[in-house]
Amino acid sequence: VALVRNQAFHFPARTLSSSVRTHLRRLGMRKSLGDGVVLAFLAEAMKDRRRHIDGQRYGEVQRGLLQRIVESWNHLQGADQERLLRASFVDLSAEADGGEQPESLLSLRPFRNSATCQSRFFSLSELVSRGDPLDSYLCWTSLPLCPRGFPHFPGFKKPDLEDVVRHARVLGELADSQDIAFQHWEELKERVVAPICTFLACHPVFRDVLQTSENVATDDAGDGAGRADEGAVAEVTSTPGTGMQAADALRIRARICSQLRRVKFLAVPLDAGITCPHALVAPWRISLVLKEHRPPMFALPSYLLEHVPLLRLLGVRDALEMPQAETTNTGDEAAKAAEQAMKWLFENGAESFADVTVRCDGGSLFLHRNI
């Protein structure tokens, strides 16, 4: 890209022979490879020249610059790396890289099409890698992905918990839009829904409580000595210094569970077979007791069986099924537990299952989409 004369650096013309270039290097000509100052200058100068060149040419230039940054990354000082990460020079417009492939899953509500991405440049630290097998599918609707054709770069952003939750909420908006083609459902289940559940379960906010539940279940199956030892360990690890962290994790977990409980982000096959119709269902619409769908409730699909502890936190129901630990209770205790569950279902079922609540002068009318 041609630069104006008042720039800090100048570059030899392409018409110069290799021998002339070699002599210039001997005389002290700098190379961009491994030179953070030159790379940062190129990023700023290239952005200033954007309005003078078309989008396709700019896309080629920014890919070339990132390739040079990747090759130089391990040789740069920390300050130079931070400077390049903060430099805003990446154009996400469809002109620069051709846009998303029209038949791909990533073409459904990409973040790059939102109003916040129009007429602005992005820094490398704001972009998520397309080369990572998981990151792009965890957040393509909530974070900007790097342009197509960009090489893998260690400085790209990693999605955090809030980004994944926003992504799940956007997926829920697709439930009634009919935008998901039948060939996308298997990919959606394997590369989006299941990884979202895995990400949530492995995050410290959920991981600790899920491990605690697993330890409790193991204690119930073990002997009394094992329970005593585990209880002693729990008392030792429950120090006052971690109280605030535990409180913060509890608050964040409660908020996220409340948000995702009614979000339709779980892909559920409505019949057997790969090409069968699917639906996006909220966690509270799924029952662990059902073996087949009984709208408005749905059975848990097999690909989510390993995530049952997490899904319980998100609102997946056990209905009236007695917990395994209570199977040894007396008949009176079992009858009392079933009576309490029936009473809750009778008093709160209409409101809990409602899709729409109509407020009237004489009370509320709870409506379901299938009724």
Short mmCIF file of C-alpha atoms in Angstrom, two decimals, residues 49-244:
data_model
loop_
_atom_site.label_atom_id
_atom_site.label_comp_id
_atom_site.label_asym_id
_atom_site.label_seq_id
_atom_site.Cartn_x
_atom_site.Cartn_y
_atom_site.Cartn_z
CA ARG A 49 -5.11 4.15 3.97
CA ARG A 50 -8.36 2.13 4.22
CA ARG A 51 -10.54 4.79 2.61
CA HIS A 52 -8.23 4.95 -0.43
CA ILE A 53 -8.33 1.23 -1.33
CA ASP A 54 -11.16 -1.23 -1.87
CA GLY A 55 -12.21 -3.80 0.72
CA GLN A 56 -10.81 -6.82 -1.08
CA ARG A 57 -7.32 -5.29 -1.32
CA TYR A 58 -7.47 -4.24 2.33
CA GLY A 59 -8.41 -7.79 3.31
CA GLU A 60 -5.32 -9.11 1.54
CA VAL A 61 -3.07 -6.53 3.22
CA GLN A 62 -4.41 -7.16 6.73
CA ARG A 63 -4.00 -10.93 6.30
CA GLY A 64 -0.41 -10.38 5.21
CA LEU A 65 0.28 -8.13 8.18
CA LEU A 66 -1.17 -10.62 10.65
CA GLN A 67 0.93 -13.38 9.11
CA ARG A 68 4.03 -11.26 9.71
CA ILE A 69 2.89 -10.58 13.30
CA VAL A 70 2.43 -14.32 13.90
CA GLU A 71 5.92 -15.03 12.55
CA SER A 72 7.41 -12.31 14.77
CA TRP A 73 5.36 -12.92 17.92
CA ASN A 74 7.83 -15.07 19.88
CA HIS A 75 10.63 -12.59 19.15
CA LEU A 76 8.82 -9.46 20.36
CA GLN A 77 9.13 -7.79 23.74
CA GLY A 78 6.13 -7.72 26.07
CA ALA A 79 5.48 -4.02 25.49
CA ASP A 80 5.51 -4.51 21.71
CA GLN A 81 3.11 -7.44 22.01
CA GLU A 82 0.68 -5.38 24.08
CA ARG A 83 0.91 -2.51 21.60
CA LEU A 84 0.07 -4.79 18.68
CA LEU A 85 -2.79 -6.40 20.57
CA ARG A 86 -4.35 -2.98 21.23
CA ALA A 87 -3.86 -1.65 17.69
CA SER A 88 -7.24 -1.39 15.92
CA PHE A 89 -6.72 -2.13 12.26
CA VAL A 90 -8.84 -5.20 11.43
CA ASP A 91 -11.77 -4.66 9.10
CA LEU A 92 -14.61 -7.17 9.60
CA SER A 93 -16.72 -6.06 6.66
CA ALA A 94 -17.86 -8.63 4.11
CA GLU A 95 -15.81 -6.81 1.47
CA ALA A 96 -12.57 -7.67 3.26
CA ASP A 97 -13.01 -11.45 3.42
CA GLY A 98 -16.15 -12.26 1.43
CA GLY A 99 -18.44 -12.58 4.44
CA GLU A 100 -19.67 -15.77 6.07
CA GLN A 101 -20.34 -18.82 3.93
CA PRO A 102 -24.09 -18.73 3.29
CA GLU A 103 -24.73 -22.41 4.08
CA SER A 104 -22.58 -22.59 7.20
CA LEU A 105 -23.74 -22.65 10.80
CA LEU A 106 -21.70 -19.53 11.54
CA SER A 107 -23.86 -17.57 9.11
CA LEU A 108 -26.76 -17.64 11.61
CA ARG A 109 -26.83 -14.26 13.37
CA PRO A 110 -23.05 -13.59 13.27
CA PHE A 111 -21.86 -10.81 15.53
CA ARG A 112 -20.09 -9.15 12.61
CA ASN A 113 -23.51 -8.27 11.12
CA SER A 114 -24.59 -6.33 14.19
CA ALA A 115 -24.74 -2.55 14.25
CA THR A 116 -21.79 -2.37 16.66
CA CYS A 117 -19.45 -3.79 14.00
CA GLN A 118 -20.30 -1.31 11.29
CA SER A 119 -17.78 1.41 10.37
CA ARG A 120 -15.17 0.55 12.97
CA PHE A 121 -11.90 -1.32 13.22
CA PHE A 122 -11.15 -4.09 15.72
CA SER A 123 -8.00 -4.97 17.59
CA LEU A 124 -6.56 -8.49 17.64
CA SER A 125 -7.37 -8.83 21.35
CA GLU A 126 -11.09 -8.38 20.57
CA LEU A 127 -11.28 -11.18 17.99
CA VAL A 128 -11.88 -14.90 18.49
CA SER A 129 -9.96 -17.44 16.45
CA ARG A 130 -11.73 -19.43 13.75
CA GLY A 131 -9.00 -22.06 13.85
CA ASP A 132 -9.86 -23.21 17.36
CA PRO A 133 -12.30 -26.17 17.18
CA LEU A 134 -14.38 -24.87 20.12
CA ASP A 135 -14.00 -21.13 20.65
CA SER A 136 -15.79 -19.90 17.52
CA TYR A 137 -18.80 -22.18 18.13
CA LEU A 138 -19.14 -20.95 21.72
CA CYS A 139 -19.57 -17.27 20.85
CA TRP A 140 -19.97 -16.43 17.16
CA THR A 141 -23.17 -14.48 17.93
CA SER A 142 -21.79 -12.64 20.98
CA LEU A 143 -18.18 -11.89 19.96
CA PRO A 144 -16.51 -10.93 16.67
CA LEU A 145 -14.62 -13.73 14.95
CA CYS A 146 -11.42 -12.98 13.08
CA PRO A 147 -11.85 -12.56 9.30
CA ARG A 148 -11.82 -15.70 7.20
CA GLY A 149 -8.35 -16.70 6.08
CA PHE A 150 -6.62 -15.30 9.16
CA PRO A 151 -3.93 -17.64 10.57
CA HIS A 152 -4.14 -18.91 14.14
CA PHE A 153 -2.78 -16.34 16.57
CA PRO A 154 -2.06 -16.87 20.31
CA GLY A 155 -3.21 -13.34 21.16
CA PHE A 156 -6.81 -13.84 20.07
CA LYS A 157 -9.52 -13.50 22.70
CA LYS A 158 -10.92 -16.52 24.57
CA PRO A 159 -14.67 -16.47 25.30
CA ASP A 160 -15.59 -16.08 28.95
CA LEU A 161 -18.69 -17.11 30.88
CA GLU A 162 -20.74 -14.02 30.06
CA ASP A 163 -19.95 -14.32 26.34
CA VAL A 164 -21.14 -17.95 26.26
CA VAL A 165 -24.33 -17.09 28.16
CA ARG A 166 -25.12 -14.25 25.72
CA HIS A 167 -24.47 -16.67 22.87
CA ALA A 168 -26.95 -19.16 24.32
CA ARG A 169 -29.56 -16.42 24.65
CA VAL A 170 -29.16 -15.45 21.00
CA LEU A 171 -29.54 -19.11 20.01
CA GLY A 172 -32.79 -19.09 21.96
CA GLU A 173 -34.04 -16.27 19.75
CA LEU A 174 -33.58 -18.58 16.74
CA ALA A 175 -36.05 -21.10 18.15
CA ASP A 176 -39.10 -19.52 16.51
CA SER A 177 -37.36 -17.94 13.50
CA GLN A 178 -37.14 -21.05 11.27
CA ASP A 179 -33.58 -20.01 10.35
CA ILE A 180 -31.97 -23.34 11.21
CA ALA A 181 -31.85 -25.71 8.23
CA PHE A 182 -32.22 -29.45 8.76
CA GLN A 183 -28.58 -30.11 7.83
CA HIS A 184 -27.41 -27.86 10.67
CA TRP A 185 -29.02 -29.70 13.56
CA GLU A 186 -26.41 -32.44 14.01
CA GLU A 187 -23.61 -29.89 13.88
CA LEU A 188 -25.53 -27.66 16.27
CA LYS A 189 -25.85 -30.49 18.80
CA GLU A 190 -22.27 -31.73 18.55
CA ARG A 191 -20.35 -28.48 18.13
CA VAL A 192 -22.52 -25.92 19.92
CA VAL A 193 -24.98 -27.25 22.52
CA ALA A 194 -22.82 -30.01 24.00
CA PRO A 195 -19.69 -27.77 24.15
CA ILE A 196 -21.74 -25.02 25.85
CA CYS A 197 -22.77 -27.50 28.55
CA THR A 198 -19.17 -28.70 28.88
CA PHE A 199 -17.91 -25.12 29.15
CA LEU A 200 -20.43 -24.29 31.88
CA ALA A 201 -19.70 -27.48 33.83
CA CYS A 202 -15.93 -26.85 33.71
CA HIS A 203 -16.18 -23.20 34.72
CA PRO A 204 -15.25 -22.58 38.39
CA VAL A 205 -18.67 -21.07 39.08
CA PHE A 206 -20.33 -24.43 38.33
CA ARG A 207 -17.42 -26.85 38.69
CA ASP A 208 -17.11 -26.54 42.45
CA VAL A 209 -20.77 -27.14 43.21
CA LEU A 210 -20.94 -30.03 40.73
CA GLN A 211 -17.90 -31.65 42.32
CA THR A 212 -19.48 -31.19 45.74
CA SER A 213 -22.67 -32.89 44.54
CA GLU A 214 -20.61 -35.73 43.09
CA ASN A 215 -18.74 -36.14 46.37
CA VAL A 216 -22.02 -36.22 48.30
CA ALA A 217 -23.37 -38.90 45.98
CA THR A 218 -20.18 -40.91 46.45
CA ASP A 219 -20.47 -40.56 50.22
CA ASP A 220 -24.05 -41.82 50.17
CA ALA A 221 -22.91 -44.92 48.33
CA GLY A 222 -19.91 -45.46 50.67
CA ASP A 223 -19.67 -46.38 54.33
CA GLY A 224 -19.91 -44.12 57.36
CA ALA A 225 -16.13 -43.85 57.75
CA GLY A 226 -15.78 -42.47 54.27
CA ARG A 227 -18.44 -39.86 54.99
CA ALA A 228 -16.66 -38.84 58.18
CA ASP A 229 -13.32 -38.45 56.39
CA GLU A 230 -14.87 -36.41 53.59
CA GLY A 231 -16.69 -34.25 56.11
CA ALA A 232 -13.40 -33.56 57.87
CA VAL A 233 -11.81 -32.55 54.55
CA ALA A 234 -14.77 -30.29 53.81
CA GLU A 235 -14.36 -28.57 57.19
CA VAL A 236 -10.65 -28.01 56.56
CA THR A 237 -11.15 -26.57 53.06
CA SER A 238 -14.00 -24.29 54.15
CA THR A 239 -11.76 -21.47 55.37
CA PRO A 240 -12.94 -17.91 56.09
CA GLY A 241 -10.66 -16.60 53.35
CA THR A 242 -12.71 -18.29 50.64
CA GLY A 243 -16.06 -17.15 51.99
CA MET A 244 -16.30 -14.07 49.75
#
